[in-house]
Amino acid sequence: MVNIAGDRPVEAGMTSEVRAHHGLSWISLGLWLLGVGPLLILVVLVGVIAALTPDFLKPGNIANIVSQTAVIAIVAVGQHLVILTRGIDLSVGANLALATVIGGLVYRQVDSAFLVMLAMVLAGGAVGAINGIAYVFGRLPHPFIITLAMLSICRGLALELAIGHTTMRGMPDAIAVIGGASSFGIPNSFFIVFGVALLIFVMAKAMVWGRWTYSVGGQPDAALRMGIPVKGVLISTYVISGLCAGIGAVVLAGRTEAASPLYGNLLELDTIAAVIIGGASFLGGRGHIGHALVGAMMIGVIRNALNLLGVDVFFQMIAIGLIIVIAVEADVLRNHLEGRARVLQAARVS
Amino acid sequence: MTATRSNPVLAIRNAEKQFGAVHALKGVSLEAHRGEVLALLGDNGAGKSTLVKCISGVHGLDAGQIFLEGEKVSLPSPAAARRAGIETVYQDLALFDNLTPAQNFYCGREIAFPSWLPAGLRFLSSRKMDREAAAVLERLKVKLPKLESPVALMSGGQRQAIAVARASVFARKLVILDEPTAALGLRESRKVLDLVAQLRVEGNAVILITHNMEHVLELADRAVVLRQGRKVGELKPDRNNQQQLVSLIVGAES
């Protein structure tokens, strides 16, 4: 009985090994293409649009895209951490609106850019903390419902606090500079995106916290058995997502020099779309900061291009929806290929 | 019965565990020694998994004691059991698909600096972890296609080999293997069994749960049989008492 394991017909072994080897090379290529796919698509997209409309690559328009995409990018960076742990944060848009309103109220009391910014960022972080704590300690099966509830609560609270105003004009000068002005010809909001992304990148890739985040997303039960503080990790991702919404609020309020309870409408969908079309897995555990940024850029470029081409705004929504479908199918394909790779590995004589 | 050539690494005395109306463990005692593979046998529902979960900190005992190298211990969590030097390889959820073998090795006990920061905020010594994991895999003769790709791309046998290798590195006292070959083909089972034998050579105490009699005969130095939560037998398995072992498991004593 035991010997059978060792003895195999040599010829059959060879051919199956060779076949397995070929299969694995193809699968590696496929997985590599899926990995760089979003970036590739973005580059092709930019090339095609540049050929169609000469206005597209003008510095003014590029700066325009960057500043319009900055808010999506910043908030998507937070969203990608939540999605990494198999979660979702539907409250980010309403959270951002509430943060701008709170900032606007603070501005009415004191003309301090620092205090207004602090209020916005902390308000965002506080909403994130409520999301995370309610999700983890409320023993909810999925964060969908709690963040949906927070979407409603934040939007309602923002409207209530703004007392009937749809816009609260005025922001401290420093915030207007952060959100609206440029340095060295580059919009300042770009530097905010860069800074936030760099910080999260370091945390996710170089710090123990990041490794824990990936393991919680990869196998929550195993993470618990490995002694990883799963609850703390989950809460931290929602807090960071909220903080990012707060930072997004600073940028948006700065660019428009106003606060509004109507800001960030459908931002949750834009950021989730950005993370997914950027190439992160909706199933958790797979993804990095580049995915969020590439996805946000893609959304920004498509919107801008369709505007330049004079395409109807409704069609923009359809286009982004179609890209989401493609991205999700690519994720399914990736899982399928990995499954094939496992089988072929087992078939290999090692 | 037991040849007590050394003090047991693990000793369990009169373990009791009840889940509601189900009395899963009824006064079970057993010992595990260094350099020895102890097979834990029994039909489904005999209490093997419950016993193992109590040793690895997943469940607490209702009554009875656990001794590690003569010292009475309590193991309130899996993390506490691992800190005490007990590593468990589960049949499933052994590994993180999205992490590389080295990242899997050190998950939850990353080598990181500086030590004055809270654990989560430290910086990973990735290169050191990669190097050491590679050295261990080399020593245990685990062959993997690529050390830097996630284990999602590896076969069941390769993954189980990584899990066993990981357990062997961190187990200072005991490795528990819960049906390590259940999901594997013949050739891949072979590799994992070789690895289990290697664990014994390296002086670990090994507890092996399996339904495969061939594996028991080949590897186990001693077998403990559970039935309906009770220990019903303990013997040194060989070809001659194989039949006796089977009847102990199914409860058909003559």
Coordinates of C-alpha atoms in Angstrom, one line a residue:
Chain A
M1 CA 0.0 0.0 0.0
V2 CA 2.7 2.5 1.1
N3 CA 4.9 1.7 -1.8
I4 CA 2.4 2.6 -4.4
A5 CA 2.9 6.2 -3.4
G6 CA 6.5 6.2 -4.5
D7 CA 6.3 4.1 -7.7
R8 CA 4.9 5.8 -10.7
P9 CA 5.3 4.9 -14.4
V10 CA 8.2 7.1 -15.4
E11 CA 6.9 7.9 -18.9
A12 CA 3.5 9.0 -17.7
G13 CA 5.1 11.1 -15.1
M14 CA 7.3 12.8 -17.7
T15 CA 4.5 13.8 -20.0
S16 CA 2.3 15.0 -17.2
E17 CA 5.2 17.0 -15.8
V18 CA 5.9 18.6 -19.1
R19 CA 2.2 19.4 -19.6
A20 CA 1.9 20.8 -16.1
H21 CA 5.0 22.9 -16.8
H22 CA 3.5 24.4 -19.9
G23 CA 0.2 25.0 -18.3
L24 CA 1.9 26.8 -15.4
S25 CA 3.8 29.1 -17.7
W26 CA 0.6 30.1 -19.4
I27 CA -1.1 30.6 -16.1
S28 CA 1.8 32.7 -14.8
L29 CA 1.6 34.9 -17.9
G30 CA -2.2 35.2 -17.5
L31 CA -1.9 36.2 -13.8
W32 CA 0.8 38.7 -14.6
L33 CA -1.4 40.3 -17.3
L34 CA -4.3 40.4 -14.9
G35 CA -2.0 42.1 -12.4
V36 CA -0.8 44.9 -14.7
G37 CA -4.0 45.0 -16.7
P38 CA -5.6 48.0 -15.0
L39 CA -2.4 50.1 -15.5
L40 CA -2.2 48.9 -19.1
I41 CA -5.8 49.9 -19.7
L42 CA -5.2 53.3 -18.2
V43 CA -2.2 53.9 -20.4
V44 CA -4.1 52.8 -23.5
L45 CA -7.1 54.9 -22.5
V46 CA -5.0 58.0 -22.1
G47 CA -3.4 57.3 -25.5
V48 CA -6.7 56.8 -27.3
I49 CA -8.3 59.9 -25.7
A50 CA -5.2 62.0 -26.5
A51 CA -5.5 61.0 -30.1
L52 CA -9.3 61.8 -30.1
T53 CA -9.1 65.2 -28.4
P54 CA -5.9 67.3 -28.5
D55 CA -7.1 69.3 -25.5
F56 CA -6.8 66.3 -23.3
L57 CA -3.0 66.3 -22.7
K58 CA -2.8 70.1 -22.2
P59 CA -1.2 70.9 -18.8
G60 CA -4.3 72.8 -17.7
N61 CA -6.6 69.8 -18.4
I62 CA -4.2 67.4 -16.7
A63 CA -4.1 69.6 -13.6
N64 CA -7.9 69.7 -13.8
I65 CA -8.2 65.9 -13.9
V66 CA -5.8 65.6 -10.9
S67 CA -7.7 68.1 -8.7
Q68 CA -11.0 66.5 -9.6
T69 CA -9.8 63.0 -8.9
A70 CA -7.9 63.9 -5.7
V71 CA -10.9 63.4 -3.5
I72 CA -11.8 60.1 -5.0
A73 CA -8.2 59.0 -4.8
I74 CA -7.8 59.9 -1.1
V75 CA -11.0 58.3 0.0
A76 CA -10.3 55.3 -2.2
V77 CA -7.0 54.7 -0.4
G78 CA -9.0 54.3 2.8
Q79 CA -11.7 52.2 1.1
H80 CA -9.0 49.8 -0.2
L81 CA -7.9 49.0 3.3
V82 CA -11.5 48.1 4.3
I83 CA -12.0 46.0 1.1
L84 CA -8.7 44.3 1.9
T85 CA -10.3 43.0 5.1
R86 CA -13.3 41.7 3.2
G87 CA -15.4 44.7 4.2
I88 CA -17.0 47.7 2.6
D89 CA -17.5 51.3 3.8
L90 CA -20.6 52.8 2.3
S91 CA -20.6 55.8 4.7
V92 CA -17.5 57.6 3.2
G93 CA -19.5 60.1 1.0
A94 CA -21.9 61.1 3.7
N95 CA -19.0 61.1 6.2
L96 CA -17.2 63.5 4.0
A97 CA -20.2 65.8 3.7
L98 CA -20.7 65.8 7.5
A99 CA -17.0 66.6 8.0
T100 CA -17.2 69.6 5.7
V101 CA -20.3 70.9 7.5
I102 CA -18.6 70.4 10.9
G103 CA -15.6 72.3 9.5
G104 CA -17.9 75.0 8.2
L105 CA -19.5 75.4 11.7
V106 CA -16.1 75.6 13.3
Y107 CA -15.0 78.2 10.8
R108 CA -18.0 80.4 11.8
Q109 CA -16.7 80.3 15.4
V110 CA -12.9 80.7 14.7
D111 CA -11.0 81.7 11.6
S112 CA -8.3 79.1 12.2
A113 CA -7.3 76.9 9.3
F114 CA -5.7 74.4 11.7
L115 CA -8.8 74.0 13.9
V116 CA -11.1 73.7 10.9
M117 CA -8.9 71.0 9.3
L118 CA -8.5 69.2 12.6
A119 CA -12.3 69.2 13.1
M120 CA -12.9 67.8 9.6
V121 CA -10.3 65.0 9.9
L122 CA -11.3 64.1 13.5
A123 CA -15.0 64.1 12.5
G124 CA -14.2 61.7 9.7
G125 CA -12.1 59.5 12.0
A126 CA -14.9 59.4 14.6
V127 CA -17.5 58.2 12.1
G128 CA -15.0 55.5 11.0
A129 CA -14.5 54.5 14.6
I130 CA -18.2 54.1 15.1
N131 CA -18.4 52.0 12.0
G132 CA -15.6 49.7 13.1
I133 CA -16.7 49.4 16.7
A134 CA -20.3 48.7 15.9
Y135 CA -19.3 46.2 13.3
V136 CA -16.9 44.3 15.5
F137 CA -18.5 44.5 18.9
G138 CA -22.1 44.4 17.5
R139 CA -21.1 41.0 16.1
L140 CA -22.5 42.0 12.7
P141 CA -22.0 39.4 10.0
H142 CA -21.0 42.1 7.5
P143 CA -20.2 45.8 7.6
F144 CA -22.6 46.5 4.8
I145 CA -25.6 47.3 7.0
I146 CA -23.7 49.4 9.7
T147 CA -22.0 51.6 7.1
L148 CA -25.3 51.9 5.2
A149 CA -26.9 53.1 8.4
M150 CA -24.0 55.5 9.0
L151 CA -24.5 56.8 5.5
S152 CA -28.0 57.7 6.4
I153 CA -27.1 59.1 9.8
C154 CA -24.2 61.2 8.6
R155 CA -26.2 62.7 5.6
G156 CA -29.1 63.5 7.9
L157 CA -26.9 65.0 10.5
A158 CA -25.0 67.1 8.0
L159 CA -28.3 68.4 6.6
E160 CA -29.6 69.1 10.1
L161 CA -26.4 70.9 11.2
A162 CA -26.3 73.0 8.1
I163 CA -29.8 74.3 9.0
G164 CA -31.3 74.4 5.6
H165 CA -28.2 75.6 3.8
T166 CA -27.1 73.6 0.8
T167 CA -23.8 75.5 0.8
M168 CA -22.0 77.2 3.6
R169 CA -19.7 79.7 1.8
G170 CA -16.2 80.4 3.0
M171 CA -13.1 78.5 4.2
P172 CA -9.9 79.7 5.8
D173 CA -7.3 80.8 3.2
A174 CA -4.9 78.0 4.0
I175 CA -7.5 75.3 3.3
A176 CA -8.5 77.1 0.0
V177 CA -4.8 76.9 -0.9
I178 CA -4.6 73.2 -0.1
G179 CA -7.6 72.3 -2.1
G180 CA -7.5 74.8 -4.9
A181 CA -4.1 76.3 -5.6
S182 CA -1.0 74.9 -7.3
S183 CA 2.7 74.7 -6.5
F184 CA 5.3 74.3 -9.3
G185 CA 2.4 73.9 -11.7
I186 CA 1.0 70.9 -9.9
P187 CA -2.3 71.1 -7.9
N188 CA -1.6 71.1 -4.2
S189 CA -4.2 68.4 -3.8
F190 CA -1.9 66.1 -5.7
F191 CA 0.6 66.4 -2.9
I192 CA -2.0 65.5 -0.4
V193 CA -2.9 62.4 -2.4
F194 CA 0.8 61.5 -2.6
G195 CA 1.3 62.0 1.1
V196 CA -1.7 60.0 2.2
A197 CA -0.9 57.2 -0.3
L198 CA 2.8 57.1 0.7
L199 CA 1.9 56.9 4.4
I200 CA -0.6 54.1 3.9
F201 CA 1.8 52.3 1.5
V202 CA 4.5 52.2 4.2
M203 CA 2.0 51.1 6.8
A204 CA 0.6 48.3 4.6
K205 CA 3.8 47.0 3.3
A206 CA 6.5 47.7 5.8
M207 CA 4.7 47.5 9.1
V208 CA 3.4 44.6 11.1
W209 CA 0.0 46.2 11.1
G210 CA -0.1 45.9 7.3
R211 CA 0.8 42.2 7.4
W212 CA -2.0 41.7 9.9
T213 CA -4.4 43.5 7.7
Y214 CA -3.6 41.2 4.8
S215 CA -3.8 38.1 6.9
V216 CA -7.2 39.1 8.3
G217 CA -8.4 39.7 4.7
G218 CA -6.9 36.4 3.6
Q219 CA -8.2 34.1 6.3
P220 CA -10.0 35.7 9.2
D221 CA -10.3 32.4 11.2
A222 CA -6.7 31.5 10.7
A223 CA -5.7 35.0 11.7
L224 CA -7.5 34.6 15.0
R225 CA -5.8 31.3 15.6
M226 CA -2.4 32.8 14.9
G227 CA -3.0 35.3 17.7
I228 CA -3.5 38.3 15.5
P229 CA -5.8 41.0 17.2
V230 CA -8.4 40.7 14.5
K231 CA -10.9 43.0 16.1
G232 CA -8.4 45.8 16.5
V233 CA -7.2 45.4 12.9
L234 CA -10.8 45.6 11.6
I235 CA -11.6 48.7 13.6
S236 CA -8.3 50.4 12.6
T237 CA -9.2 50.0 8.9
Y238 CA -12.6 51.7 9.4
V239 CA -10.9 54.5 11.4
I240 CA -8.4 55.0 8.6
S241 CA -11.2 55.0 6.0
G242 CA -13.0 57.6 8.0
L243 CA -9.8 59.7 8.4
C244 CA -9.3 59.6 4.7
A245 CA -12.9 60.8 4.2
G246 CA -12.0 63.7 6.6
I247 CA -8.9 64.5 4.6
G248 CA -11.0 64.3 1.4
A249 CA -13.4 66.8 3.1
V250 CA -10.5 69.3 3.6
V251 CA -9.5 69.0 -0.1
L252 CA -13.0 69.4 -1.4
A253 CA -14.0 72.2 1.0
G254 CA -10.7 73.9 0.1
R255 CA -11.3 73.6 -3.7
T256 CA -14.8 74.9 -3.5
E257 CA -14.2 77.2 -0.6
A258 CA -17.4 76.0 0.9
A259 CA -19.0 73.3 3.0
S260 CA -22.1 71.4 2.0
P261 CA -24.3 68.6 3.4
L262 CA -24.7 67.5 -0.3
Y263 CA -21.0 66.9 -0.9
G264 CA -19.7 63.4 -1.6
N265 CA -22.9 62.1 -3.1
L266 CA -22.3 58.6 -4.5
L267 CA -18.6 58.9 -3.4
E268 CA -18.9 55.5 -1.8
L269 CA -19.7 54.0 -5.2
D270 CA -16.8 55.9 -6.9
T271 CA -14.3 54.8 -4.3
I272 CA -15.4 51.2 -4.3
A273 CA -15.4 51.3 -8.1
A274 CA -11.9 52.8 -8.1
V275 CA -10.6 50.0 -5.8
I276 CA -12.2 47.2 -7.8
I277 CA -11.4 48.5 -11.3
G278 CA -7.9 49.2 -10.1
G279 CA -7.5 45.5 -9.6
A280 CA -8.0 44.7 -5.9
S281 CA -10.0 41.7 -5.1
F282 CA -13.5 42.1 -3.7
L283 CA -13.0 38.8 -1.9
G284 CA -10.4 40.5 0.4
G285 CA -6.8 39.9 1.0
R286 CA -5.6 41.0 -2.4
G287 CA -4.8 44.6 -3.4
H288 CA -2.5 47.5 -2.8
I289 CA -2.4 51.2 -2.8
G290 CA -1.6 51.3 -6.6
H291 CA -5.0 49.7 -7.3
A292 CA -6.9 52.4 -5.6
L293 CA -4.8 55.1 -7.3
V294 CA -5.0 53.6 -10.8
G295 CA -8.7 53.0 -10.4
A296 CA -9.3 56.6 -9.2
M297 CA -7.3 57.9 -12.1
M298 CA -9.3 55.8 -14.6
I299 CA -12.5 57.2 -13.3
G300 CA -11.2 60.7 -13.5
V301 CA -9.8 60.2 -17.0
I302 CA -13.0 58.7 -18.3
R303 CA -15.2 61.4 -16.8
N304 CA -12.9 64.1 -18.2
A305 CA -12.6 62.6 -21.6
L306 CA -16.3 62.1 -22.0
N307 CA -16.8 65.7 -21.0
L308 CA -14.3 66.9 -23.5
L309 CA -15.9 64.7 -26.2
G310 CA -19.3 66.1 -25.2
V311 CA -20.7 62.8 -24.3
D312 CA -23.8 62.8 -22.1
V313 CA -23.2 62.5 -18.3
F314 CA -25.5 59.5 -18.1
F315 CA -23.3 57.6 -20.4
Q316 CA -20.4 58.2 -18.1
M317 CA -22.2 56.3 -15.4
I318 CA -22.9 53.5 -17.9
A319 CA -19.3 53.4 -19.0
I320 CA -18.0 53.1 -15.4
G321 CA -20.5 50.5 -14.6
L322 CA -19.4 48.4 -17.6
I323 CA -15.7 48.7 -16.5
I324 CA -16.7 47.5 -13.0
V325 CA -18.2 44.4 -14.6
I326 CA -15.0 43.7 -16.5
A327 CA -12.9 44.2 -13.4
V328 CA -15.0 41.8 -11.3
E329 CA -14.9 39.2 -14.0
A330 CA -11.1 39.6 -14.1
D331 CA -11.0 38.9 -10.4
V332 CA -13.1 35.7 -11.0
L333 CA -10.7 34.7 -13.8
R334 CA -7.7 35.3 -11.5
N335 CA -9.2 32.9 -8.9
H336 CA -9.9 30.4 -11.6
L337 CA -6.4 30.5 -12.9
E338 CA -5.0 30.2 -9.4
G339 CA -7.1 27.1 -8.8
R340 CA -5.7 25.6 -12.1
A341 CA -2.2 26.4 -11.0
R342 CA -2.8 24.5 -7.7
V343 CA -3.9 21.4 -9.6
L344 CA -1.0 21.5 -12.0
Q345 CA 1.4 21.9 -9.2
A346 CA 0.1 18.7 -7.7
A347 CA 0.5 17.0 -11.0
R348 CA 4.1 17.9 -11.2
V349 CA 6.8 15.5 -10.2
S350 CA 8.9 17.4 -7.8
Chain B
M1 CA 1.8 0.4 29.7
T2 CA 3.8 3.4 28.5
A3 CA 7.5 3.2 28.2
T4 CA 8.5 6.1 30.3
R5 CA 12.1 6.6 29.1
S6 CA 11.7 10.3 29.6
N7 CA 9.4 12.6 31.3
P8 CA 6.4 13.4 29.1
V9 CA 6.4 16.8 27.3
L10 CA 2.6 16.8 27.5
A11 CA 0.5 15.1 30.1
I12 CA -3.2 15.3 30.3
R13 CA -5.0 14.1 33.4
N14 CA -8.7 13.2 33.5
A15 CA -9.8 15.7 30.8
E16 CA -13.6 16.4 30.9
K17 CA -15.4 18.4 28.3
Q18 CA -19.1 18.8 27.8
F19 CA -21.0 20.7 25.0
G20 CA -24.5 21.0 26.3
A21 CA -25.9 17.5 26.5
V22 CA -22.9 16.0 24.6
H23 CA -20.2 14.6 26.9
A24 CA -17.3 14.9 24.5
L25 CA -14.5 13.9 26.8
K26 CA -14.9 11.6 29.8
G27 CA -11.8 11.5 32.0
V28 CA -9.2 11.2 29.2
S29 CA -5.6 11.0 30.2
L30 CA -2.6 10.7 27.9
E31 CA 1.1 11.5 27.6
A32 CA 3.3 12.6 24.7
H33 CA 7.1 12.2 24.6
R34 CA 9.8 13.9 22.7
G35 CA 11.0 12.0 19.7
E36 CA 7.8 10.0 19.5
V37 CA 4.8 10.1 17.2
L38 CA 1.6 9.4 19.1
A39 CA -1.4 8.4 17.0
L40 CA -4.7 9.6 18.3
L41 CA -7.3 7.3 16.9
G42 CA -11.1 7.0 17.0
D43 CA -14.2 7.0 14.9
N44 CA -15.9 10.2 14.0
G45 CA -17.3 11.8 17.2
A46 CA -15.0 9.9 19.4
G47 CA -13.6 13.1 20.9
K48 CA -10.2 13.3 19.1
S49 CA -10.8 16.7 17.7
T50 CA -12.2 18.0 20.9
L51 CA -9.2 16.8 22.8
V52 CA -6.8 18.3 20.3
K53 CA -8.7 21.6 20.4
C54 CA -8.3 21.6 24.2
I55 CA -4.6 21.1 23.9
S56 CA -4.2 23.8 21.3
G57 CA -6.2 26.4 23.2
V58 CA -9.4 26.5 21.1
H59 CA -11.5 25.1 23.9
G60 CA -11.0 25.1 27.6
L61 CA -11.3 21.9 29.7
D62 CA -14.3 21.6 32.1
A63 CA -12.2 19.5 34.4
G64 CA -8.8 17.9 34.4
Q65 CA -5.3 19.2 34.0
I66 CA -2.8 19.8 31.3
F67 CA 0.9 19.5 32.2
L68 CA 3.7 20.8 30.0
E69 CA 7.1 19.3 31.0
G70 CA 5.7 18.6 34.5
E71 CA 4.2 22.1 35.0
K72 CA 0.5 22.6 35.2
V73 CA -0.6 25.1 32.5
S74 CA -3.8 26.7 31.4
L75 CA -4.2 27.4 27.7
P76 CA -7.0 30.0 27.4
S77 CA -6.4 30.8 23.7
P78 CA -4.7 29.4 20.6
A79 CA -2.1 32.2 21.0
A80 CA -1.4 31.1 24.6
A81 CA -0.9 27.5 23.4
R82 CA 1.5 28.7 20.7
R83 CA 3.4 30.7 23.2
A84 CA 3.7 27.6 25.4
G85 CA 5.4 25.8 22.5
I86 CA 2.4 23.9 21.1
E87 CA 1.9 24.1 17.3
T88 CA -1.2 22.7 15.6
V89 CA -1.6 22.0 11.9
Y90 CA -5.2 22.0 11.0
Q91 CA -6.7 20.1 8.1
D92 CA -8.0 23.3 6.5
L93 CA -7.4 27.0 7.3
A94 CA -3.8 26.3 7.8
L95 CA -2.4 29.0 5.6
F96 CA -3.1 32.5 4.2
D97 CA -3.6 32.1 0.5
N98 CA -2.6 35.7 -0.2
L99 CA 0.7 35.5 1.6
T100 CA 4.0 34.0 0.5
P101 CA 5.5 31.0 2.4
A102 CA 7.8 33.1 4.4
Q103 CA 5.0 35.5 5.3
N104 CA 2.9 32.5 6.3
F105 CA 5.7 31.2 8.5
Y106 CA 5.9 34.3 10.6
C107 CA 2.3 35.4 10.5
G108 CA 1.3 36.5 14.0
R109 CA 4.9 36.5 15.3
E110 CA 6.7 38.7 12.8
I111 CA 10.3 39.6 13.3
A112 CA 10.1 43.3 13.6
F113 CA 11.8 46.4 15.1
P114 CA 12.1 48.5 17.1
S115 CA 11.0 46.6 20.2
W116 CA 9.8 49.7 22.1
L117 CA 7.0 50.3 19.7
P118 CA 3.6 48.5 20.1
A119 CA 3.7 45.2 18.2
G120 CA 1.5 46.4 15.3
L121 CA 3.5 49.6 14.7
R122 CA 6.9 47.9 14.3
F123 CA 8.6 47.5 11.0
L124 CA 9.0 44.1 9.4
S125 CA 12.4 42.6 9.0
S126 CA 11.2 41.0 5.8
R127 CA 14.6 39.9 4.4
K128 CA 15.5 38.1 7.6
M129 CA 12.2 36.3 7.7
D130 CA 12.5 35.3 4.0
R131 CA 16.0 34.0 4.6
E132 CA 15.1 32.0 7.7
A133 CA 12.0 30.5 6.2
A134 CA 14.0 29.5 3.1
A135 CA 16.6 27.8 5.3
V136 CA 14.0 25.8 7.2
L137 CA 12.3 24.7 4.0
E138 CA 15.6 23.7 2.6
R139 CA 16.5 21.7 5.7
L140 CA 13.2 19.9 5.7
K141 CA 13.6 19.3 1.9
V142 CA 10.3 21.0 1.1
K143 CA 10.5 21.9 -2.6
L144 CA 8.4 24.9 -3.7
P145 CA 8.1 26.4 -7.1
K146 CA 8.7 30.0 -6.1
L147 CA 9.3 31.3 -2.6
E148 CA 8.0 34.8 -3.5
S149 CA 4.6 33.8 -4.9
P150 CA 1.6 33.6 -2.7
V151 CA 0.7 30.1 -1.5
A152 CA -2.6 30.3 -3.4
L153 CA -0.6 29.1 -6.4
M154 CA 0.7 26.0 -4.7
S155 CA -0.7 22.5 -4.5
G156 CA -2.4 21.0 -1.5
G157 CA 0.7 19.0 -0.6
Q158 CA 3.0 21.9 -1.0
R159 CA 0.7 24.0 1.2
Q160 CA 0.4 21.3 3.9
A161 CA 4.2 20.9 3.8
I162 CA 4.6 24.6 4.5
A163 CA 2.1 24.3 7.4
V164 CA 4.0 21.4 8.9
A165 CA 7.4 23.1 8.4
R166 CA 6.0 26.2 10.0
A167 CA 4.8 24.1 13.0
S168 CA 8.1 22.4 13.3
V169 CA 10.0 25.7 13.5
F170 CA 8.0 27.2 16.2
A171 CA 7.0 24.1 18.2
R172 CA 9.3 24.0 21.2
K173 CA 7.4 21.2 22.8
L174 CA 4.7 19.6 20.7
V175 CA 3.3 19.4 17.2
I176 CA -0.3 18.4 16.7
L177 CA -1.4 17.3 13.2
D178 CA -5.1 17.0 12.6
E179 CA -5.5 14.7 9.6
P180 CA -2.7 16.3 7.6
T181 CA -3.1 14.1 4.6
A182 CA -6.9 14.0 4.4
A183 CA -7.2 16.2 1.3
L184 CA -4.1 15.0 -0.4
G185 CA -3.3 12.5 -3.2
L186 CA -0.9 9.6 -2.7
R187 CA 2.3 11.2 -3.7
E188 CA 1.6 14.4 -1.8
S189 CA 0.6 12.4 1.3
R190 CA 4.0 10.6 1.0
K191 CA 5.8 13.9 1.2
V192 CA 3.9 15.1 4.2
L193 CA 4.4 11.8 6.0
D194 CA 8.2 12.0 5.4
L195 CA 8.0 15.4 7.0
V196 CA 6.2 14.1 10.0
A197 CA 8.9 11.5 10.4
Q198 CA 11.4 14.3 10.2
L199 CA 9.7 16.1 13.0
R200 CA 10.3 13.1 15.2
V201 CA 13.9 12.9 14.3
E202 CA 14.3 16.5 15.3
G203 CA 13.1 15.7 18.8
N204 CA 9.6 17.0 18.7
A205 CA 6.7 15.3 20.4
V206 CA 4.1 14.7 17.7
I207 CA 0.4 13.9 18.0
L208 CA -1.1 12.6 14.8
I209 CA -4.8 12.3 14.1
T210 CA -5.5 10.1 11.2
H211 CA -8.0 7.6 9.9
N212 CA -5.4 5.9 7.8
M213 CA -4.2 2.6 9.4
E214 CA -1.3 2.4 7.0
H215 CA 0.0 5.7 8.2
V216 CA -0.4 4.7 11.8
L217 CA 1.5 1.5 11.3
E218 CA 4.2 3.2 9.4
L219 CA 4.7 6.2 11.7
A220 CA 3.2 5.9 15.1
D221 CA 5.3 4.8 18.1
R222 CA 2.2 4.5 20.2
A223 CA -1.5 4.8 19.6
V224 CA -4.2 6.0 21.9
V225 CA -7.8 5.0 20.9
L226 CA -10.8 7.1 22.0
R227 CA -14.4 6.0 21.8
Q228 CA -17.4 8.0 22.8
G229 CA -15.2 10.4 24.8
R230 CA -13.3 7.7 26.7
K231 CA -9.9 6.3 26.3
V232 CA -10.4 2.7 25.4
G233 CA -6.9 1.5 24.6
E234 CA -3.3 2.4 24.3
L235 CA -0.8 0.2 22.5
K236 CA 2.2 0.1 20.2
P237 CA 0.8 -0.5 16.8
D238 CA 2.2 -3.2 14.5
R239 CA 0.9 -5.6 11.9
N240 CA 0.0 -8.2 14.5
N241 CA -2.3 -6.0 16.6
Q242 CA -3.8 -4.0 13.7
Q243 CA -7.0 -6.0 13.9
Q244 CA -7.2 -5.3 17.6
L245 CA -6.7 -1.6 17.0
V246 CA -9.5 -1.5 14.5
S247 CA -11.9 -3.3 16.8
L248 CA -11.0 -0.9 19.6
I249 CA -11.8 2.0 17.3
V250 CA -15.2 0.7 16.2
G251 CA -16.0 -0.9 19.5
A252 CA -16.3 -4.5 18.4
E253 CA -14.4 -6.1 21.2
S254 CA -14.5 -9.9 21.3

